[in-house]
Coordinates of C-alpha atoms in Angstrom, one line a residue:
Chain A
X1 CA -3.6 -92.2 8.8
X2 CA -1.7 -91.0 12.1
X3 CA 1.5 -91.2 12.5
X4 CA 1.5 -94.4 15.3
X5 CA 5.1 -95.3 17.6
X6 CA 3.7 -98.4 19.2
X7 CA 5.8 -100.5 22.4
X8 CA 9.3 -98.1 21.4
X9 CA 12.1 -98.7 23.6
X10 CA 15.8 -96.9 23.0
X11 CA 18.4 -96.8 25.4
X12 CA 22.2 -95.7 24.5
X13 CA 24.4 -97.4 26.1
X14 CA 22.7 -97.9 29.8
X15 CA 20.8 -94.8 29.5
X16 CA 17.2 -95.8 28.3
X17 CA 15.5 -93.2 26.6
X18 CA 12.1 -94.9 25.5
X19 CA 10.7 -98.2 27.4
X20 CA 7.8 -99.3 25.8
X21 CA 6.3 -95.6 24.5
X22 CA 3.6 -94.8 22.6
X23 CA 2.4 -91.4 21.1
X24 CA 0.1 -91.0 18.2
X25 CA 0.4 -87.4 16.0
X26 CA -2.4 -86.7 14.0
X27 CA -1.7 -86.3 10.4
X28 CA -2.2 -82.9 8.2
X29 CA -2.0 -80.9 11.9
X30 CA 1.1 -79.1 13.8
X31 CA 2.0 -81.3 16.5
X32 CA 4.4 -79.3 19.2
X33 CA 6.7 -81.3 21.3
X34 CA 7.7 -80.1 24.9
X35 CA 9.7 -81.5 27.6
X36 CA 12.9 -80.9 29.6
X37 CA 16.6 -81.3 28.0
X38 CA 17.7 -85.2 27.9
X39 CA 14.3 -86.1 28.0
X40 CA 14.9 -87.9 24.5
X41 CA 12.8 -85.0 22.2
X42 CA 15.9 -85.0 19.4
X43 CA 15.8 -88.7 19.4
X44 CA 12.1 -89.1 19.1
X45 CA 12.7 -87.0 16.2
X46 CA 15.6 -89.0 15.0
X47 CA 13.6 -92.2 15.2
X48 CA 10.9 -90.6 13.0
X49 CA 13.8 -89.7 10.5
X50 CA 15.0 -93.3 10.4
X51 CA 18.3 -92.1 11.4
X52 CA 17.8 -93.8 14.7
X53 CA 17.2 -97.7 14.9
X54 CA 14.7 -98.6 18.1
X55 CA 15.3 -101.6 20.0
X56 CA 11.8 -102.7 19.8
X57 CA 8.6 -101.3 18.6
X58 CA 7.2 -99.9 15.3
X59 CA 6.9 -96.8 14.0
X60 CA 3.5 -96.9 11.7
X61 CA 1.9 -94.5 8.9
X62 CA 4.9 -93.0 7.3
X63 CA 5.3 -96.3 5.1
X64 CA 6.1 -94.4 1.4
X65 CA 5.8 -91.1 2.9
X66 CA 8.6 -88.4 2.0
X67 CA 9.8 -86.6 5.6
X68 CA 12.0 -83.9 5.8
X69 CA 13.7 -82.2 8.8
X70 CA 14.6 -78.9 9.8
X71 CA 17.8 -80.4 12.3
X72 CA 19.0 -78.9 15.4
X73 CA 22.5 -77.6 14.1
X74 CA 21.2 -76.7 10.6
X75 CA 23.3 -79.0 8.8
X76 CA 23.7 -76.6 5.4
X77 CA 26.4 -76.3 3.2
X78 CA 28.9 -73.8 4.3
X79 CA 30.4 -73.2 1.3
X80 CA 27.1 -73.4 -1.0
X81 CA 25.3 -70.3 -1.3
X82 CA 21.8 -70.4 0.4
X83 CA 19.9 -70.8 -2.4
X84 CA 21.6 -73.1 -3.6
X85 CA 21.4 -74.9 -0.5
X86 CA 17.6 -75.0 -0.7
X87 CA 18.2 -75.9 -4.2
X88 CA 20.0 -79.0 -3.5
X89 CA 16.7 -80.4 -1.4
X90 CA 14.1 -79.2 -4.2
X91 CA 12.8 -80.9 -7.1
X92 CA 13.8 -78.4 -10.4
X93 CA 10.2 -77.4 -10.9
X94 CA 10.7 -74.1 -8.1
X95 CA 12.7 -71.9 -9.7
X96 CA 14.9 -69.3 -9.0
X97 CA 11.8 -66.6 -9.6
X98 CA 10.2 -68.3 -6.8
X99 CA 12.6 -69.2 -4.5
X100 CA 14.0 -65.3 -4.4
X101 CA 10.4 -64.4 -3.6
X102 CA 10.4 -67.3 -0.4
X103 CA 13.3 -65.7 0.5
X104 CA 11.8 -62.2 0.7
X105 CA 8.7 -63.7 2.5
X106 CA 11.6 -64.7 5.7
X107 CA 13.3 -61.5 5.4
X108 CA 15.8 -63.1 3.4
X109 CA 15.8 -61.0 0.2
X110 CA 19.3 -59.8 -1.3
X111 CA 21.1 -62.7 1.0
X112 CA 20.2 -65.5 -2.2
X113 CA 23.9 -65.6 -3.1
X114 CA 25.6 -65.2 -0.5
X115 CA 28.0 -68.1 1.2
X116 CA 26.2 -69.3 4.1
X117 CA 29.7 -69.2 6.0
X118 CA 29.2 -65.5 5.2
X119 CA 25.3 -65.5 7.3
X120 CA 24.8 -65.0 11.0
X121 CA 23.1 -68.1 13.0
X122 CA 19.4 -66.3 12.7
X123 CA 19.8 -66.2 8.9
X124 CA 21.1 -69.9 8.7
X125 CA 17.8 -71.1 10.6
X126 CA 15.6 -69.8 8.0
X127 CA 17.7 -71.1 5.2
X128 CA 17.1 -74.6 6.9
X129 CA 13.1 -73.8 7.5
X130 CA 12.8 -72.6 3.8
X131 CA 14.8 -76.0 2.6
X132 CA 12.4 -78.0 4.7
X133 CA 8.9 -76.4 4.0
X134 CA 9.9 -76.0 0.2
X135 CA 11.3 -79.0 -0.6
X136 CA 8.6 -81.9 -1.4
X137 CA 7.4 -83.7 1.7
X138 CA 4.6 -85.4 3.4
X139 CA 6.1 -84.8 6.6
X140 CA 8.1 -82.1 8.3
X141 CA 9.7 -82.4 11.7
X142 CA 11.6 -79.2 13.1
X143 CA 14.0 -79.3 15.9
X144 CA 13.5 -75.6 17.6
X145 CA 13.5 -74.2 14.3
X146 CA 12.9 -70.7 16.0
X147 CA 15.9 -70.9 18.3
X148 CA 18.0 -67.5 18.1
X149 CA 15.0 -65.6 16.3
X150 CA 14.1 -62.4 18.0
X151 CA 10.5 -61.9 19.5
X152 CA 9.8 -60.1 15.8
X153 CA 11.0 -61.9 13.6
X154 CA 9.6 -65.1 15.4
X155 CA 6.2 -64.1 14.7
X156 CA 7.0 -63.5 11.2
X157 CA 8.5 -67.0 10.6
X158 CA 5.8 -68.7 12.7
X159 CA 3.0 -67.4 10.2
X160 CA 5.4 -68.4 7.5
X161 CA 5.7 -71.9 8.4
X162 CA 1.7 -72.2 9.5
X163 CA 1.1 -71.1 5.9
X164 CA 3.3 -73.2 4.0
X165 CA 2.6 -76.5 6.0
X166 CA -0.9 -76.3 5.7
X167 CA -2.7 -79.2 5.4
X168 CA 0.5 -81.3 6.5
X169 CA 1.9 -83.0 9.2
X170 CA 4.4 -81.1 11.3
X171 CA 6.2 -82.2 14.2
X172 CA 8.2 -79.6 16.4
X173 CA 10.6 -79.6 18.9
X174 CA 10.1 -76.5 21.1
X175 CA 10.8 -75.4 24.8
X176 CA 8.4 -72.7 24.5
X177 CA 4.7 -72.4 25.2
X178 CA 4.2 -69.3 23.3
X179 CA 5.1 -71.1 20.3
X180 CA 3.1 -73.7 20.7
X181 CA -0.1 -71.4 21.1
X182 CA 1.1 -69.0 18.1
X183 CA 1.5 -72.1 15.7
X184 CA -1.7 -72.9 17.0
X185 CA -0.3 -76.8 17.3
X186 CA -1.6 -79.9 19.4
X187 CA 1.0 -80.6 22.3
X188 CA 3.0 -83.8 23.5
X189 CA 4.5 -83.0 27.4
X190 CA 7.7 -85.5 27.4
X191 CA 8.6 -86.1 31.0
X192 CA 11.2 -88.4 33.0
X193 CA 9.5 -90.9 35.6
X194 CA 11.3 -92.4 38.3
X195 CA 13.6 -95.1 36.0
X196 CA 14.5 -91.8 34.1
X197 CA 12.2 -93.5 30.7
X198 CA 10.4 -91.0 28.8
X199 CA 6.6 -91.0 28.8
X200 CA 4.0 -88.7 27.6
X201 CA 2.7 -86.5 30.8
X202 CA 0.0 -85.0 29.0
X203 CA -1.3 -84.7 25.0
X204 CA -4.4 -82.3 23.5
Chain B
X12 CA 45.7 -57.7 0.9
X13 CA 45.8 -53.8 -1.0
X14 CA 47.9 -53.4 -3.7
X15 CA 50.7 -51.4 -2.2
X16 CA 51.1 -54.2 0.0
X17 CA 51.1 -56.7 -2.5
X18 CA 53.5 -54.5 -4.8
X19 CA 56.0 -54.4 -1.8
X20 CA 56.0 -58.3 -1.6
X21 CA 56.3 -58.8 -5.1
X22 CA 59.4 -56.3 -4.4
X23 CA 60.7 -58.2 -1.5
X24 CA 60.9 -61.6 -3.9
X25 CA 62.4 -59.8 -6.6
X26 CA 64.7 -58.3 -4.3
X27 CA 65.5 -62.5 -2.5
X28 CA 66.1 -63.4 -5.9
X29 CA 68.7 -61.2 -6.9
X30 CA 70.2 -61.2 -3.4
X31 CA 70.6 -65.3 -4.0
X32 CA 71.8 -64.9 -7.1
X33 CA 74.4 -62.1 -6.2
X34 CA 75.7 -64.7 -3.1
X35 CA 76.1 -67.4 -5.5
X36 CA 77.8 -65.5 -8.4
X37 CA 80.6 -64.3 -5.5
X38 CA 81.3 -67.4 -4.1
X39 CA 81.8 -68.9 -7.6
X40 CA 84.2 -66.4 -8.1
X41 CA 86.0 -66.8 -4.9
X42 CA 86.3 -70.8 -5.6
X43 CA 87.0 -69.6 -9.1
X44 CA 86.5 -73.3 -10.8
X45 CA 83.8 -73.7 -12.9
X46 CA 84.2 -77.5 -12.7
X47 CA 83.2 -77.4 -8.9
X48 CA 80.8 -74.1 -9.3
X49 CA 79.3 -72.6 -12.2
X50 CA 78.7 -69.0 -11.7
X51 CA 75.0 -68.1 -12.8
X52 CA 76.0 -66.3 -15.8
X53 CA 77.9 -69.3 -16.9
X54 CA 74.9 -71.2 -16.4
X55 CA 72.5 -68.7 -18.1
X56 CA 74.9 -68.8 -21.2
X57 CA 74.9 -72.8 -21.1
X58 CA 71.1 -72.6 -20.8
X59 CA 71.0 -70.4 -23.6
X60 CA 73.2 -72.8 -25.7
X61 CA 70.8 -75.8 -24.5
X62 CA 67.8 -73.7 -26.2
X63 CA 69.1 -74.3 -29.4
X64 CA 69.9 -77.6 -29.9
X65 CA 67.0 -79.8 -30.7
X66 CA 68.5 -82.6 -28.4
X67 CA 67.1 -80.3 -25.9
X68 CA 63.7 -80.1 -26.3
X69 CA 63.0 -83.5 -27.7
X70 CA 64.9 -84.8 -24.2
X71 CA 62.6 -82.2 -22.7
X72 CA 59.3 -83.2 -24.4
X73 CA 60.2 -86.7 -24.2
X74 CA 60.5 -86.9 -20.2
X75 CA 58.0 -84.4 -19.3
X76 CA 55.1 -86.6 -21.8
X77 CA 56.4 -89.5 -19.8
X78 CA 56.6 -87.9 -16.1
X79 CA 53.1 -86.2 -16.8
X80 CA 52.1 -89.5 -18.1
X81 CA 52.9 -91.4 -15.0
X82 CA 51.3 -88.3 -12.7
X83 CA 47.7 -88.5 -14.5
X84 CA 47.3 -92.2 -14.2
X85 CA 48.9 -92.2 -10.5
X86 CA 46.5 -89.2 -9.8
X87 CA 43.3 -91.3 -11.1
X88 CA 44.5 -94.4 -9.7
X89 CA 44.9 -92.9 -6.1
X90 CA 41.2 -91.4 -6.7
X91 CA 39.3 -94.4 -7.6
X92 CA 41.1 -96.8 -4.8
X93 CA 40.9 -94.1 -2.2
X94 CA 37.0 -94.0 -3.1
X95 CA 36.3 -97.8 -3.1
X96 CA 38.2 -97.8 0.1
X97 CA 35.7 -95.0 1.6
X98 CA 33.2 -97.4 0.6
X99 CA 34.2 -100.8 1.8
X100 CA 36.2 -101.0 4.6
X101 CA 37.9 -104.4 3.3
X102 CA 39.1 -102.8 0.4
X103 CA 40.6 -100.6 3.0
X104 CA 42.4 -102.5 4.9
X105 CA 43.6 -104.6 2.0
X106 CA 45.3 -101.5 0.3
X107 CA 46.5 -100.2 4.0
X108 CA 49.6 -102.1 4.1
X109 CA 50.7 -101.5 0.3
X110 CA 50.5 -98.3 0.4
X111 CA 52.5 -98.0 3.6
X112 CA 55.5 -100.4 1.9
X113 CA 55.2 -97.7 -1.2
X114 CA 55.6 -95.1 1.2
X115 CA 58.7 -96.7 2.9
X116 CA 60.4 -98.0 0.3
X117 CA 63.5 -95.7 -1.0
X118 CA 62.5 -94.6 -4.8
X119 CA 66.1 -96.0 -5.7
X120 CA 64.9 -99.6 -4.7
X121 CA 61.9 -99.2 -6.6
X122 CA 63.9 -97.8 -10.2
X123 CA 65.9 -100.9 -10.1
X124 CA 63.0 -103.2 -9.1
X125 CA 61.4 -101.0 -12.4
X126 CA 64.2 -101.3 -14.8
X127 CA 64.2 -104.8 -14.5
X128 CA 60.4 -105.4 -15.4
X129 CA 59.8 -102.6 -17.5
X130 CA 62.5 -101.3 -18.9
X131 CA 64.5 -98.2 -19.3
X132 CA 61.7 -96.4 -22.1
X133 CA 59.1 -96.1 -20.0
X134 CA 60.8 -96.6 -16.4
X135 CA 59.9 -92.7 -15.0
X136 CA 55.9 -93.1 -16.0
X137 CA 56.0 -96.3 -13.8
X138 CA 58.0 -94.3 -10.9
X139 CA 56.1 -91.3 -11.3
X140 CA 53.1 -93.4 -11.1
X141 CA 54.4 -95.6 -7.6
X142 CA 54.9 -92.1 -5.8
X143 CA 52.0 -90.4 -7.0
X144 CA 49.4 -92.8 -5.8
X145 CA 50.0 -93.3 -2.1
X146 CA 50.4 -89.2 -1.6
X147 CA 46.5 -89.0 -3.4
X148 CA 45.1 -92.3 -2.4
X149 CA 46.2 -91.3 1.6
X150 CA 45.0 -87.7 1.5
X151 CA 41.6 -88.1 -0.7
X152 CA 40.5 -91.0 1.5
X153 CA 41.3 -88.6 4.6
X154 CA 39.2 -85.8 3.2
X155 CA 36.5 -88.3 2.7
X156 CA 36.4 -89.4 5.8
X157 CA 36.6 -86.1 7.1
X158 CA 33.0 -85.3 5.5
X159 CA 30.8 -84.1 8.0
X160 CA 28.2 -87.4 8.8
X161 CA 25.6 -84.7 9.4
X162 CA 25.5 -83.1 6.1
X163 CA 25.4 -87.2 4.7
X164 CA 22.3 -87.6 6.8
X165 CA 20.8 -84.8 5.7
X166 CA 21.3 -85.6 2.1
X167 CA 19.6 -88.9 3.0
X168 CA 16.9 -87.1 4.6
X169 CA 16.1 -84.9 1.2
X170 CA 16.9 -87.2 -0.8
X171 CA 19.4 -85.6 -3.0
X172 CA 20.5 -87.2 -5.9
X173 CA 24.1 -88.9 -5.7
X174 CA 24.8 -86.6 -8.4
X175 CA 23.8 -83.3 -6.5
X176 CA 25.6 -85.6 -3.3
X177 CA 28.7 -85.7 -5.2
X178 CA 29.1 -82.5 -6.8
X179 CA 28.0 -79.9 -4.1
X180 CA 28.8 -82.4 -0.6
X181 CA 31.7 -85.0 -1.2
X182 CA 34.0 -83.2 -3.5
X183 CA 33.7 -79.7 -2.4
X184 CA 34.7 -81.1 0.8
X185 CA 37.6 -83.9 -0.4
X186 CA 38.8 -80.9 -3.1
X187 CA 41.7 -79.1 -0.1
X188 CA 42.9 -82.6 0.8
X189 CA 42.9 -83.5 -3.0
X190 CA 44.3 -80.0 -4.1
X191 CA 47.6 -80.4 -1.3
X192 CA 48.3 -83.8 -2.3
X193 CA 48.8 -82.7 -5.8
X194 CA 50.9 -80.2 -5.0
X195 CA 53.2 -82.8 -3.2
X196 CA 52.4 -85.3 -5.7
X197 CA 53.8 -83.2 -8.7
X198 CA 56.8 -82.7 -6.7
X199 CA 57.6 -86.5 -5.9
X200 CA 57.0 -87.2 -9.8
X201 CA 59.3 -84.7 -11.1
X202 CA 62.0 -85.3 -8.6
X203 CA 61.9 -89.4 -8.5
X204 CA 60.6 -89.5 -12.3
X205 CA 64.6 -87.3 -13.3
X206 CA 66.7 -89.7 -10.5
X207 CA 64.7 -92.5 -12.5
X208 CA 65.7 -91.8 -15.9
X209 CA 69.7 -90.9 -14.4
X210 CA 69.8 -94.3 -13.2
X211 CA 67.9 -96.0 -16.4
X212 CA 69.2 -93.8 -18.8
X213 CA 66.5 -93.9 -21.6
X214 CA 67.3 -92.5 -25.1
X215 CA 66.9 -88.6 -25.9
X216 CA 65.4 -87.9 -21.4
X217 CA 66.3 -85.3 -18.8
X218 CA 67.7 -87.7 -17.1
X219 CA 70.0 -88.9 -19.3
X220 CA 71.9 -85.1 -20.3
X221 CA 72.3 -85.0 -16.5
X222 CA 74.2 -87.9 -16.7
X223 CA 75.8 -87.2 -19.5
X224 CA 77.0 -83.8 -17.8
X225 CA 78.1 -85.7 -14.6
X226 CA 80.3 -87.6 -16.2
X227 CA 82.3 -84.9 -18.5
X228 CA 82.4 -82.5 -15.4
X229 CA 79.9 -80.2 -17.0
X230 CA 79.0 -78.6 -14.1
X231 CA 77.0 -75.6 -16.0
X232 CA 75.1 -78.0 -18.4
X233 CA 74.2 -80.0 -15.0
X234 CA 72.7 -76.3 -13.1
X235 CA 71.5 -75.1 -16.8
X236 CA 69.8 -78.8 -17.0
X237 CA 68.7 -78.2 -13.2
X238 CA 67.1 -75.2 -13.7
X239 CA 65.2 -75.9 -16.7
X240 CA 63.5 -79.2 -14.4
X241 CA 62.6 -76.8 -11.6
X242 CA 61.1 -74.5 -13.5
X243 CA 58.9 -76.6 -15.8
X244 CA 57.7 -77.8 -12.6
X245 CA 57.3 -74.7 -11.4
X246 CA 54.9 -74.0 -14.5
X247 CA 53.1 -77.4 -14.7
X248 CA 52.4 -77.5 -11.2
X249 CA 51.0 -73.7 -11.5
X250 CA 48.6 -74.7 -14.3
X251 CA 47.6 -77.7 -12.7
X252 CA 46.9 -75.7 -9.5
X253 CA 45.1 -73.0 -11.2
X254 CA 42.7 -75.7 -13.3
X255 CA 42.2 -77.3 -10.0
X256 CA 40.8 -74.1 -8.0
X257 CA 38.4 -73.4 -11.4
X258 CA 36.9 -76.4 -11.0
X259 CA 36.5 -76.1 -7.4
X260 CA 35.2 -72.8 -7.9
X261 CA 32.6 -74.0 -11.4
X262 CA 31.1 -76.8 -8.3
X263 CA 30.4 -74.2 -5.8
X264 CA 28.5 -72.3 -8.8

C-alpha cells in the first residue's frame, strides 16, 4: 500500500503551510521532493515523522510501519563516537565487522571511533545516511542528505543509498534535479499558489 | 598543555604556597601572640600532636561518616526530585518554592530548627543533607532541560531504548551540570555540616574540638583542627571528582 496524505492542512501561527493537500508516494520506490525554500518540504517531512500534528487530514499506509529519518541538521551525538552513533539506532544483530565495512563503503573507514565533534560537516552527513539506511525501517525519509558533499563523493553516496534502500520506500528532500535523475527517483514539484498554500505542481 | 609547561605551573603553586606560608609565619611573629595568631610551625606541631591522640580520629571518622552520610543521600535525593520534576511539570512547580526557601534560609536557622527535631547525634547528616539537595536538584534539572529536543526526537524516531536513551543522550548531557553542583555541593556539606556540629556539639565530632579550642584560647589546635577539615575536603571532593569523570568517560565507551 502507498503512502496516502488525504485533505492535510498545517498552518503555524497565520502562516498556512498545507490547505487541504494531497500527495500519494508509491511504496518500495525513491520518491524525490522539490520545491522552493518555505514551501513546507521539512514539514511534509515532519508530518510523515509524526513529529508534526496536522490540523486536519490523515496521513494513511504507514499504520505499524517503522520510519526513520536522515534530518536536516543531522541530529548525532557529539560526544558519541560515530559508530556508536549508528549503533544507538541499530538492532545488536549488525555488528561491529559489518558496520566498519558500511563505513568503508561511504569513505568512512578509520573515522569508526572517532568523536563526531572531532568530524567535518561532510563526514557527519554520512554518519546520519548510514544510521538511517542501516538501522531497521520500512520507511526512510532524507532531508538533503547530500547537502555539502562534493560532485564525487555525491555520486558515490547516491549509489550507496540506491543500493541499500532497495526495494523500500524513500522519501527525499532535495533542491537538485541531478539528484533526482541519478537516484533514478519519481518527483513531487511543491509550489506556492496565490494564498501562499502548498500544492503539488507536477508528480511522475 | 607540554610538560615543561605543566612542570613550571606545578612550580608556580609550590612556589604560592610557600610564599603564603612565609607571610603568615612573619606576621605571627610580628604580633608575637600565639593566642591571637599561631605561626604555622606552631600549628604543624599541634597538628602533629592531634595525630596521636585517638580523640582525633574517632572525632574525625565520626563527622566525616556523618557529613558524607548526609552528602550521598542529599545527592540522590536532589537526583530523583530533579528527574520527576523534568517529567511533570506539577511536581515542578510544587518543589520550586521549597527549594527557593532552602536556598534562602541562613544554615544557622536551619541547625537550630535541626537540633530541636533531631538532635545533636545526627544534626550535621540532616544539614549536610538540606544544602546538598537544592545545589543538585537546581543544576541536574537545568542540565535536563538543557537537552537538545532534537536529539529526543530523533531517539523517538529510532526508537532507541530508554536504556540506550538514558545512558548515551540524557546523562552524558546532564553529567557537566551534575559534576559542578557536586563540586559546590561537597563544599556546602563540609562547611555547614562543621558550623552544625559547633553549635550542636555532638559527642567525640570536628565540630565539637573546635569548640572546645575556642573556648580555652587554643588558637593552634583551632588552625591545626582547620586544616585537617580543608584538607579532607580537599581529598574527598578529589576522589569524588575523579570517580565522577570515569563514569562519564565508561558511558561515552
Amino acid at each position: 500500500m502507498s503512502i496516502v496524505l488525504k485533505n492535510i492542512s498545517k498552518s503555524y501561527g497565520s502562516i498556512q503551510v498545507f490547505n487541504d493537500f494531497n500527495l500519494e508516494i508509491t511504496k518500495n520506490q525513491i520518491t524525490c521532493i522539490l520545491g522552493a525554500s518555505g514551501v513546507g518540504k521539512t514539514t511534509l517531512l515532519n508530518i510523515l515523522l509524526g513529529l508534526v500534528e496536522v490540523d486536519s487530514g490523515q496521513v494513511l499506509g504507514l499504520e505499524g510501519k517503522k520510519i526513520v529519518a536522515v534530518f536536516q541538521e543531522d541530529r548525532l551525538v557529539e560526544s558519541l563516537s560515530s559508530i556508536k552513533n549508528v549503533q544507538l539506532a541499530c538492532n545488536n544483530k549488525v555488528t561491529r565487522t559489518k558496520l566498519i565495512d558500511e563505513f568503508n563503503k561511504v569513505g568512512l573507514g578509520g573515522f569508526e571511533d572517532r568523536p563526531v565533534s572531532e568530524l567535518s560537516g561532510g563526514m557527519k552527513r554520512r554518519v546520519a545516511i548510514l544510521r538511517a539506511v542501516l538501522s531497521e525501517s520500512d520507511v526512510i525519509v532524507m532531508d538533503e542528505p547530500f547537502k555539502g558533499l562534493d560532485v564525487e563523493l555525491k555520486s558515490k553516496i547516491i549509489e550507496y543509498v540506491k543500493d541499500k534502500t532497495r526495494n523500500k520506500t524513500v522519501i527525499i528532500v532535495t533542491h537538485s534535479l541531478a539528484e533526482v535523475k541519478e537516484l533514478e527517483a519519481n518527483k513531487v514539484d511543491l509550489t506556492f499558489t496565490k494564498n501562499n498554500h502548498s500544492v503539488i505542481m507536477n508528480e511522475y | 598543555m607540554n610538560r615543561q609547561a605543566r612542570t613550571k605551573e606545578n612550580l608556580y603553586k609550590v612556589f604560592a604556597i610557600l610564599f603564603w606560608l612565609v607571610i603568615w609565619q612573619v606576621i605571627a611573629m610580628i604580633i608575637d601572640r600565639e593566642m591571637l595568631l599561631a605561626s604555622p610551625i606552631a600549628v604543624i606541631k599541634a597538628l602533629a600532636n592531634l595525630l596521636t591522640t585517638s580523640v582525633f580520629w574517632q572525632s574525625l571518622a565520626s563527622s566525616f561518616r556523618k557529613i558524607v552520610l548526609g552528602f550521598l543521600t542529599g545527592t540522590l535525593f536532589g537526583v530523583f526530585i530533579a528527574v520527576i520534576s523534568y517529567r511533570f511539570l506539577l511536581l515542578r512547580e510544587l518543589f520550586e518554592p521549597l527549594i527557593k526557601v532552602i536556598k534562602s534560609t541562613p544554615v544557622a536557622s536551619f541547625i537550630i530548627i535541626a537540633l530541636i527535631w533531631v538532635g545533636s547525634a545526627n544534626l550535621s547528616v540532616l544539614i549536610s543533607f538540606l544544602m546538598v539537595v537544592p545545589v543538585i536538584y537546581t543544576n541536574t534539572l537545568r542540565g535536563l532541560c538543557e537537552i537538545d529536543t532534537k536529539l529526543l526526537e530523533m531517539s523517538h524516531v529510532f526508537r532507541v531504548s530508554w536504556l540506550k536513551r538514558a545512558r548515551y543522550i540524557y546523562i552524558p548531557e546532564v553529567m557537566p551540570y551534575f559534576i559542578s553542583a557536586v563540586s559546590v555541593g561537597l563544599g556546602f556539606c563540609w562547611k555547614s555540616g562543621v558550623a552544625a556540629e559547633v553549635i550542636g556539639l555532638p559527642k567525640n565530632s570536628i565540630g565539637e574540638a573546635l569548640y572546645e579550642a575556642k573556648i580555652y584560647l587554643m588558637t593552634k589546635e583551632l588552625f591545626a583542627w582547620t586544616i585537617v577539615i580543608i584538607l579532607i575536603s580537599v581529598l574527598f571532593e578529589r576522589i569524588i571528582m575523579a570517580l565522577l569523570k570515569w563514569i562519564q568517560k565508561q558511558l561515552l565507551l
